[in-house]
XYZ file of C-alpha atoms in Angstrom:
622
model
C -24.302 3.695 -19.187
C -25.362 3.546 -15.538
C -26.855 6.917 -14.691
C -25.605 6.692 -11.113
C -21.988 6.030 -12.074
C -20.345 9.405 -11.687
C -16.765 8.451 -12.614
C -17.528 6.478 -15.773
C -20.005 9.102 -16.964
C -17.304 11.752 -16.667
C -14.807 9.458 -18.418
C -17.169 9.043 -21.382
C -17.641 12.806 -21.564
C -13.873 13.317 -21.651
C -13.510 10.700 -24.385
C -16.102 12.511 -26.493
C -14.483 15.921 -25.983
C -10.827 14.838 -26.238
C -10.716 11.473 -28.078
C -7.064 11.835 -29.141
C -5.757 13.082 -25.800
C -3.477 10.620 -24.006
C -5.385 8.949 -21.168
C -2.807 6.456 -19.874
C 0.956 6.087 -20.289
C 3.380 3.420 -19.137
C 7.009 4.039 -20.082
C 7.019 4.605 -23.873
C 3.484 3.337 -24.549
C 0.162 5.138 -24.315
C -3.591 4.892 -24.879
C -5.767 7.785 -25.978
C -9.181 8.338 -24.410
C -10.788 6.881 -27.548
C -8.621 3.757 -27.337
C -9.339 3.338 -23.629
C -13.116 3.529 -24.120
C -12.936 1.117 -27.058
C -11.097 -1.458 -24.946
C -13.327 -0.973 -21.906
C -16.413 -1.489 -24.087
C -14.876 -4.615 -25.564
C -14.048 -6.270 -22.229
C -17.381 -5.210 -20.714
C -19.323 -6.799 -23.556
C -17.306 -10.009 -23.336
C -18.138 -10.208 -19.624
C -21.784 -9.596 -20.483
C -21.703 -12.528 -22.928
C -20.330 -14.774 -20.175
C -23.686 -14.298 -18.394
C -22.170 -12.169 -15.669
C -25.092 -11.048 -13.505
C -25.205 -7.544 -12.038
C -23.931 -7.520 -8.458
C -21.616 -10.512 -8.844
C -18.107 -10.316 -7.418
C -15.435 -10.243 -10.129
C -11.868 -10.658 -8.930
C -8.963 -9.098 -10.772
C -5.589 -10.820 -10.447
C -3.486 -8.505 -12.598
C -0.208 -6.618 -12.180
C -0.037 -2.862 -12.715
C -0.612 -2.386 -16.458
C -2.995 -1.034 -19.100
C -4.975 -4.262 -18.602
C -5.406 -3.437 -14.903
C -7.103 -0.111 -15.643
C -9.218 -1.577 -18.435
C -10.345 -4.468 -16.231
C -11.446 -2.238 -13.341
C -13.524 0.049 -15.548
C -15.037 -2.882 -17.464
C -16.142 -4.658 -14.287
C -17.873 -1.517 -13.097
C -19.503 -0.958 -16.495
C -21.349 -4.282 -16.410
C -22.518 -3.800 -12.841
C -20.005 -6.208 -11.356
C -18.326 -5.785 -7.990
C -14.584 -5.219 -8.443
C -12.423 -7.108 -5.952
C -8.649 -6.756 -6.453
C -6.318 -9.646 -5.643
C -2.683 -8.626 -5.264
C -0.465 -11.019 -7.300
C 2.338 -10.447 -4.793
C 0.260 -11.840 -1.907
C 1.005 -15.381 -0.654
C -1.040 -18.085 -2.381
C -2.535 -19.371 0.877
C -3.796 -15.889 1.710
C -5.454 -15.566 -1.696
C -7.098 -18.995 -1.354
C -8.510 -18.044 2.058
C -9.919 -14.845 0.583
C -11.507 -16.689 -2.356
C -13.181 -19.125 0.028
C -14.492 -16.213 2.077
C -15.880 -14.252 -0.905
C -17.249 -17.091 -3.091
C -16.905 -15.168 -6.380
C -17.061 -17.092 -9.664
C -15.241 -14.778 -12.102
C -11.627 -13.632 -12.208
C -9.757 -11.476 -14.710
C -6.105 -12.394 -15.267
C -3.494 -11.618 -17.880
C -0.549 -13.481 -19.340
C 1.864 -12.719 -16.489
C -0.489 -13.887 -13.736
C -2.523 -16.693 -15.330
C -0.255 -19.520 -14.129
C 0.061 -18.020 -10.645
C -3.663 -17.993 -9.943
C -4.375 -20.803 -7.455
C -6.566 -23.778 -8.301
C -9.910 -23.026 -6.635
C -13.650 -23.251 -7.179
C -13.672 -20.072 -9.306
C -15.476 -21.169 -12.478
C -14.617 -18.456 -14.998
C -10.963 -17.454 -15.488
C -10.964 -14.713 -18.117
C -7.756 -13.602 -19.847
C -7.760 -9.853 -20.457
C -4.954 -10.132 -22.996
C -6.948 -12.764 -24.911
C -10.113 -10.641 -24.957
C -8.265 -7.534 -26.112
C -6.502 -9.216 -29.040
C -7.959 -8.820 -31.565
C -10.671 -6.241 -30.954
C -14.090 -7.230 -32.267
C -17.265 -5.272 -32.978
C -19.056 -4.797 -29.658
C -22.350 -3.556 -28.296
C -22.936 -0.015 -27.116
C -22.267 0.437 -23.402
C -25.714 2.050 -23.013
C -27.300 -1.383 -23.507
C -25.556 -2.872 -20.494
C -27.180 -3.120 -17.035
C -27.919 0.049 -15.086
C -26.341 0.360 -11.630
C -28.287 1.401 -8.556
C -26.423 3.918 -6.401
C -26.851 1.641 -3.376
C -25.462 -1.388 -5.197
C -21.956 -2.627 -4.428
C -19.213 -1.428 -6.788
C -15.978 -2.659 -5.203
C -14.597 -4.596 -2.255
C -11.280 -3.870 -0.562
C -9.887 -6.465 1.830
C -8.112 -5.249 4.922
C -6.647 -6.698 8.092
C -9.316 -8.037 10.459
C -9.772 -8.016 14.229
C -11.149 -11.574 14.259
C -8.034 -13.102 12.747
C -9.480 -13.082 9.221
C -9.426 -10.390 6.552
C -12.314 -7.926 6.488
C -14.024 -7.423 3.119
C -15.004 -3.734 2.985
C -17.945 -3.194 0.605
C -18.397 0.195 -1.084
C -21.370 1.290 -3.175
C -21.659 3.321 -6.364
C -22.811 6.189 -4.152
C -19.791 6.096 -1.824
C -17.368 5.788 -4.757
C -18.998 8.636 -6.672
C -19.127 10.792 -3.526
C -15.453 10.182 -2.816
C -14.461 11.093 -6.380
C -16.642 14.215 -6.244
C -15.134 15.253 -2.899
C -11.629 15.243 -4.367
C -12.753 17.107 -7.490
C -14.495 19.783 -5.399
C -11.572 20.130 -3.010
C -10.428 23.730 -3.389
C -6.809 22.623 -3.537
C -7.184 22.252 -7.322
C -4.508 19.572 -7.549
C -6.308 17.459 -10.164
C -6.949 19.147 -13.527
C -7.095 18.298 -17.225
C -3.480 19.478 -17.557
C -2.073 17.132 -14.912
C 0.012 13.977 -15.269
C -0.950 11.915 -12.204
C 1.210 9.001 -11.070
C -0.468 5.787 -9.867
C 1.634 4.447 -6.982
C -0.566 2.524 -4.523
C -0.870 -1.262 -4.710
C -4.272 -2.658 -5.681
C -4.738 -3.900 -2.109
C -4.923 -0.265 -0.936
C -8.118 1.720 -1.563
C -6.042 4.700 -2.677
C -5.332 3.009 -6.032
C -8.942 3.650 -7.070
C -8.638 7.350 -6.249
C -5.365 7.624 -8.169
C -6.961 5.893 -11.148
C -10.379 7.549 -11.248
C -9.471 11.206 -10.707
C -7.252 11.859 -13.750
C -9.615 9.944 -16.061
C -12.704 11.710 -14.703
C -11.069 15.105 -15.286
C -9.411 14.495 -18.643
C -5.885 14.317 -17.241
C -3.261 11.664 -17.937
C -2.787 8.625 -15.716
C 0.884 7.612 -15.459
C 1.547 3.965 -14.606
C 4.679 2.357 -13.215
C 5.935 -1.066 -14.217
C 5.121 -3.923 -11.832
C 7.320 -3.397 -8.742
C 8.289 0.019 -10.122
C 7.473 1.581 -6.746
C 10.326 -0.461 -5.242
C 13.024 0.759 -7.655
C 13.797 4.362 -6.741
C 16.022 4.975 -9.764
C 13.177 3.989 -12.096
C 10.648 5.837 -9.911
C 12.690 9.043 -10.046
C 13.265 8.795 -13.801
C 9.535 8.261 -14.364
C 8.739 11.495 -12.505
C 11.123 13.324 -14.817
C 10.490 11.560 -18.141
C 6.690 11.579 -17.855
C 6.670 15.116 -16.409
C 4.517 13.977 -13.493
C 2.719 16.895 -11.842
C 0.799 15.121 -9.053
C 1.532 12.050 -6.937
C 0.597 10.522 -3.597
C 3.221 8.683 -1.544
C 3.529 7.222 1.932
C 6.285 7.188 4.513
C 7.961 4.072 3.075
C 8.540 5.570 -0.360
C 9.531 8.916 1.158
C 12.245 7.151 3.163
C 13.508 5.037 0.248
C 13.360 7.951 -2.192
C 15.273 10.209 0.204
C 17.922 7.520 0.541
C 18.184 7.316 -3.253
C 18.340 11.084 -3.731
C 21.100 11.434 -1.143
C 23.169 8.853 -2.995
C 22.450 9.797 -6.586
C 22.620 13.567 -6.078
C 19.611 13.741 -8.374
C 18.135 17.211 -7.837
C 15.758 17.224 -10.829
C 13.396 14.522 -9.600
C 10.638 16.972 -8.639
C 11.233 19.382 -11.516
C 7.681 19.011 -12.888
C 5.853 18.087 -9.670
C 3.353 20.729 -8.531
C 1.334 18.696 -6.023
C 2.736 16.095 -3.636
C 0.304 14.353 -1.282
C 1.447 12.366 1.741
C -0.857 9.596 2.919
C -0.775 6.660 5.285
C 1.530 6.608 8.278
C 2.934 9.864 9.652
C 6.451 10.522 8.384
C 9.153 10.617 11.071
C 10.344 14.195 11.675
C 14.021 13.474 10.924
C 13.103 11.720 7.676
C 10.767 14.542 6.679
C 13.480 17.146 7.224
C 15.858 15.241 4.923
C 13.179 14.754 2.278
C 12.101 18.396 2.108
C 15.657 19.530 1.303
C 15.093 18.077 -2.187
C 11.918 20.135 -2.619
C 13.320 23.549 -1.719
C 14.218 24.477 -5.309
C 10.880 23.352 -6.804
C 7.412 24.903 -6.850
C 5.772 21.867 -5.322
C 2.815 22.225 -2.974
C 2.575 19.596 -0.240
C -0.687 18.189 1.076
C -1.530 15.677 3.761
C -4.372 13.202 3.290
C -6.139 11.033 5.850
C -8.430 8.109 5.159
C -8.989 4.395 5.557
C -10.534 1.528 3.615
C -13.944 2.192 5.162
C -14.223 5.803 3.981
C -11.405 6.493 1.480
C -9.679 9.891 1.740
C -11.800 12.174 3.908
C -9.498 14.740 5.546
C -6.745 16.821 4.012
C -4.956 20.157 3.867
C -2.099 21.990 2.233
C 0.952 22.439 4.439
C 1.655 26.116 5.016
C 5.271 25.392 5.961
C 6.990 22.347 4.453
C 9.638 22.534 7.169
C 7.056 21.963 9.902
C 7.745 18.473 11.270
C 4.286 18.161 12.889
C 2.129 17.337 9.879
C -1.635 17.783 10.420
C -4.187 15.499 8.780
C -6.343 18.484 7.936
C -9.980 19.431 7.491
C -12.953 17.446 6.143
C -13.180 17.266 2.347
C -16.378 18.613 0.700
C -19.406 16.542 1.693
C -17.592 14.874 4.596
C -18.629 15.340 8.235
C -16.057 14.958 10.981
C -16.333 15.068 14.769
C -13.842 14.566 17.566
C -15.422 12.702 20.499
C -13.806 12.341 23.945
C -14.023 9.421 26.408
C -17.213 10.894 27.912
C -18.852 10.739 24.450
C -18.804 14.545 24.252
C -18.042 16.347 20.997
C -14.858 18.430 21.250
C -15.115 21.930 19.810
C -12.780 22.780 16.937
C -12.863 26.492 17.756
C -11.967 26.502 21.436
C -8.395 26.692 22.713
C -7.846 23.131 23.884
C -5.443 20.250 23.440
C -8.058 17.651 24.364
C -7.712 14.367 22.515
C -10.683 12.475 21.104
C -11.604 9.751 18.629
C -12.171 10.757 15.000
C -15.741 10.087 13.828
C -16.519 10.349 10.097
C -19.942 10.901 8.523
C -21.274 11.543 5.042
C -21.851 9.692 1.770
C -18.291 8.357 1.345
C -18.736 5.741 4.107
C -18.615 2.048 3.260
C -21.784 -0.050 3.197
C -20.784 -3.099 5.244
C -18.239 -5.805 5.947
C -19.186 -8.711 3.698
C -20.816 -11.586 5.645
C -20.049 -9.821 8.941
C -23.078 -7.822 10.159
C -21.944 -7.847 13.797
C -18.620 -6.168 13.010
C -20.404 -3.716 10.706
C -22.781 -2.639 13.472
C -19.882 -2.012 15.872
C -18.339 0.519 13.479
C -21.278 2.934 13.444
C -22.873 5.273 15.962
C -25.498 8.039 15.868
C -24.742 11.598 17.015
C -27.394 14.326 16.702
C -29.462 12.057 14.437
C -26.561 11.629 12.011
C -24.706 8.367 11.349
C -20.958 8.396 12.005
C -18.246 5.787 11.678
C -15.841 5.309 14.577
C -12.311 5.219 13.151
C -10.388 4.235 16.290
C -7.882 7.000 15.494
C -7.181 9.658 18.124
C -6.549 13.301 17.268
C -6.573 16.843 18.609
C -7.181 20.240 17.033
C -4.288 22.622 16.411
C -4.518 26.416 16.450
C -5.794 26.469 12.846
C -8.606 24.028 13.603
C -6.846 21.234 11.738
C -6.791 17.722 13.138
C -3.433 16.325 14.250
C -3.096 12.570 14.685
C -2.497 11.426 18.289
C -2.451 7.622 18.187
C -5.041 4.839 18.508
C -7.623 3.790 21.083
C -6.683 0.140 20.488
C -3.614 -1.860 19.482
C -4.088 -1.545 15.734
C -0.773 -0.672 14.078
C 0.339 1.074 10.935
C 3.233 -0.558 9.118
C 4.605 1.379 6.145
C 1.266 3.122 5.655
C -0.861 -0.031 5.938
C -3.255 -0.610 8.826
C -2.553 -3.925 10.550
C -4.812 -5.714 13.026
C -2.420 -7.728 15.178
C -5.189 -10.288 15.825
C -4.818 -11.566 12.275
C -1.087 -12.149 12.749
C -1.540 -13.664 16.210
C -4.221 -16.028 14.926
C -1.950 -17.165 12.094
C 0.913 -17.938 14.487
C -1.228 -19.882 16.966
C -2.727 -22.009 14.172
C 0.777 -23.135 13.163
C 0.664 -25.657 16.004
C -2.088 -25.138 18.611
C -0.390 -27.651 20.924
C 2.934 -25.789 20.844
C 1.791 -22.145 20.630
C -0.985 -21.570 23.150
C -0.984 -17.772 22.946
C 0.670 -14.945 21.068
C 1.009 -11.170 21.186
C 2.316 -9.018 18.340
C 3.528 -5.461 18.769
C 5.832 -2.898 17.177
C 9.490 -2.945 18.152
C 9.285 0.819 18.773
C 7.659 3.940 17.373
C 10.841 4.604 15.407
C 10.951 1.172 13.753
C 8.337 -0.347 11.428
C 9.287 -3.811 12.694
C 6.951 -6.317 14.321
C 7.808 -8.555 17.265
C 5.792 -11.707 18.016
C 5.822 -12.973 21.610
C 4.794 -16.639 21.676
C 3.706 -18.502 24.799
C 4.903 -22.114 24.689
C 6.081 -24.775 27.109
C 8.066 -26.370 24.303
C 11.638 -25.099 24.368
C 12.217 -26.593 20.903
C 9.753 -24.389 19.022
C 11.155 -23.948 15.506
C 11.084 -20.226 14.769
C 12.031 -20.653 11.106
C 9.091 -23.015 10.587
C 6.758 -20.404 12.083
C 8.282 -17.704 9.871
C 7.818 -19.874 6.775
C 4.225 -20.601 7.815
C 3.537 -16.857 8.156
C 5.193 -16.086 4.817
C 2.673 -18.366 3.095
C -0.343 -16.680 4.694
C 0.480 -13.052 5.457
C 1.580 -10.087 3.400
C 5.282 -9.419 3.734
C 4.878 -6.304 5.909
C 2.694 -8.332 8.319
C 5.277 -11.061 8.978
C 7.071 -10.320 12.285
C 10.766 -9.576 12.039
C 11.386 -11.161 15.437
C 9.846 -14.141 17.255
C 10.433 -14.478 20.999
C 9.278 -17.571 22.920
C 8.145 -17.043 26.535
C 6.750 -19.334 29.219
C 4.286 -16.622 30.286
C 3.490 -12.960 29.686
C 4.606 -10.386 32.286
C 1.538 -9.034 34.103
C 0.834 -5.762 35.880
C -0.966 -5.306 39.208
C -4.354 -5.555 37.455
C -3.516 -8.908 35.924
C -3.180 -7.508 32.402
C -0.214 -8.003 30.090
C 2.486 -5.459 30.925
C 3.778 -4.577 27.463
C 6.551 -2.402 28.897
C 8.099 -5.479 30.543
C 8.230 -7.575 27.376
C 11.855 -8.430 26.507
C 13.397 -6.732 23.499
C 14.759 -8.869 20.635
C 18.491 -9.409 20.370
C 18.735 -8.212 16.761
C 19.489 -11.745 15.622
C 22.688 -12.118 17.646
C 21.539 -15.549 18.815
C 21.332 -16.665 15.194
C 24.895 -15.561 14.482
C 26.625 -17.774 17.024
C 27.864 -20.149 14.336
C 29.182 -17.461 12.003
C 32.680 -18.883 12.404
C 31.698 -21.783 10.130
C 33.380 -21.580 6.714
C 30.114 -21.987 4.796
C 28.690 -18.886 6.521
C 31.582 -16.597 5.549
C 31.559 -14.383 2.426
C 33.007 -16.396 -0.462
C 34.226 -13.559 -2.672
C 35.221 -9.918 -2.650
C 31.745 -9.028 -3.931
C 30.070 -10.923 -1.082
C 32.336 -9.139 1.400
C 31.160 -5.769 0.087
C 27.509 -6.833 0.221
C 28.086 -8.236 3.710
C 29.368 -4.834 4.893
C 26.248 -3.119 3.570
C 23.963 -5.682 5.206
C 25.669 -5.308 8.593
C 25.199 -1.540 8.445
C 21.603 -1.756 7.233
C 20.553 -4.378 9.794
C 22.757 -3.042 12.612
C 24.411 -6.396 13.312
C 28.042 -7.472 13.434
C 27.848 -10.393 11.034
C 25.383 -12.045 8.644
C 25.683 -15.645 7.378
C 25.699 -15.609 3.580
C 22.617 -17.861 3.287
C 20.539 -16.188 6.018
C 17.288 -14.510 4.990
C 17.289 -10.721 5.422
C 13.869 -10.826 7.096
C 15.123 -13.279 9.732
C 17.461 -10.543 10.965
C 14.873 -7.794 11.303
C 15.079 -6.637 7.716
C 12.078 -5.149 5.914
C 11.023 -4.187 2.414
C 12.441 -0.733 3.142
C 15.804 -2.291 4.057
C 15.844 -4.173 0.756
C 14.863 -1.066 -1.221
C 17.782 0.814 0.318
C 20.164 -2.088 -0.306
C 18.991 -2.222 -3.908
C 19.772 1.491 -4.242
C 23.325 0.823 -3.078
C 23.796 -2.124 -5.414
C 22.800 0.053 -8.347
C 25.193 2.851 -7.497
C 28.096 1.047 -5.832
C 28.234 -2.458 -7.288
C 26.531 -2.403 -10.685
C 26.268 1.171 -12.005
C 26.409 -0.058 -15.610
C 24.033 -3.016 -15.237
C 20.252 -3.385 -15.312
C 19.056 -4.905 -12.031
C 15.572 -6.323 -11.433
C 14.341 -5.265 -7.996
C 11.791 -8.117 -7.817
C 14.570 -10.726 -8.046
C 16.336 -9.217 -5.042
C 13.127 -9.258 -2.980
C 12.376 -12.936 -3.573
C 15.996 -13.996 -3.009
C 16.926 -12.041 0.158
C 20.321 -13.540 1.061
C 23.855 -12.255 0.576
C 24.797 -15.227 -1.610
C 21.781 -14.753 -3.871
C 22.233 -10.994 -4.119
C 25.866 -11.419 -5.125
C 24.867 -13.882 -7.840
C 22.146 -11.555 -9.121
C 24.681 -8.728 -9.422
C 27.062 -11.042 -11.305
C 24.296 -12.176 -13.676
C 22.963 -8.672 -14.353
C 22.753 -7.343 -17.909
C 24.487 -4.193 -19.208
C 22.466 -0.981 -19.379
C 23.003 2.560 -20.590
C 25.030 4.855 -18.337
C 23.031 7.137 -16.060
C 23.758 10.795 -15.554
C 23.870 10.398 -11.780
C 27.137 10.512 -9.867
C 27.306 7.635 -7.344
C 28.853 7.961 -3.924
C 31.742 5.860 -2.722
C 30.876 2.569 -1.000
C 32.141 3.839 2.372
C 29.815 6.842 2.086
C 26.971 4.425 1.412
C 27.701 2.490 4.592
C 27.768 5.742 6.548
C 24.228 6.550 5.376
C 22.970 3.419 7.132
C 24.689 4.344 10.398
C 23.189 7.851 10.614
């Protein structure tokens, strides 16, 4: 075993001490620590026999499952560089990433094998095939050692140049990050904990969620694929698996609050002791609603700050859960943090000041580089008092306790449902649709209250087809990166300095221009069920009418809108049926949703008491 690999070394120790303890559970299935190690050894040795050379990139194109965990640990065991590919990402986006990375190995399983695009990747390895049946394997100690400065994983994030950035982390940064969480005096991760894995594999947090419980002898609780979108299933998992610790962002907090208000389910957090909020700051009104469901539990709430380039580095426990101004906290053990103002002066954390500065992070958890992009890598780092720091671009100030409080960005980078988004990547995608028709583009948020993107397109062609542009974006961008609104302009409004005046950009019309033909018979609801769904859509999207075949996203809808609609379908329209949330996401029209409800299969009755449909509509209008 690699002597420098902190997490796997701890995992092996736990397996030796507690071989029959449950390591991973998913619904009614589980693996003990002994079974997990046996499977990791098996996959690692099979990769070794495929002549995988230490330091090679190994993609993993796998949905959330036991195979996912096994694949990650196996790649690291053989000295490979783990690079997750999200199966829910558009095919064109995945192809672009594969061309950029030039890896030659990919792990898949039965559910994703046929969806992996045809590319130059030479070795497509089926995890399910390797694991069945298990064969006699070599000892892990005979596999390659891993240097602490060698790459261990790559996380791809939105890029300022119009292409994704491949963030490379080393064994040292991964081990340091894991150690920082373990040493954090909050004590939220212990051998007794059941820790839920929520984050998608495209978010660096999924590695923290996975490594911490296994390194400490706890139990890792997995959700089904898309389980984080179904709040009824999510809530039941917290209860049934007696989850004690979980990390969630603003999107799930909003959807879960919506579900709890409808279902009147007050036992969701019965076993939860530690709840960590990460990603985008939760809106104060939403936070107030959410905390009402925590008042009867013993849950401690923490905030966590981090990014792909440094993982989680700041955090704190909230002293008052009713405080709507949530700090991002103090540096974790081993992490250095400075606040630097516009004059490049370090702001004191002890003085009484409200001065705002840029967050600079130092210490061993920092990433190594952006793959094949040395210029961008150099721009991220600076030296202060002979120590290397990374410039985050995030602004903050100190509160009276010396905790950092987020105060915006120094650039136009956005956060959409907890994910950092470089608008350049979206703008570049739109202008490449037709360079002759779209000469320039600017993407911004609709408002601070709405996680909706607006794309302003400069074109002299009055016949620009917005739906073609939307379809083009859907094939190349993640769903949360596709603008909800596209507005065509002849020119950008400018201020006195000749710069774009963002305050003068016209606001979208909430799709009213697309509803002009709603009087057509084929656009009207065709049944009583469609009429009820239509009422919910109008309330959710804040429009007067929705054609039955119009895509939800074309009207400013989002994944959060669909999660809330799905909640209502479960409680108002199909309380006795089993609905598949994924089907509703890939078929986002009223007509399709009505048909999915009709075709749903019976399920066991739940103990929750649903609200009346009219009450559901009122929730959207609040």
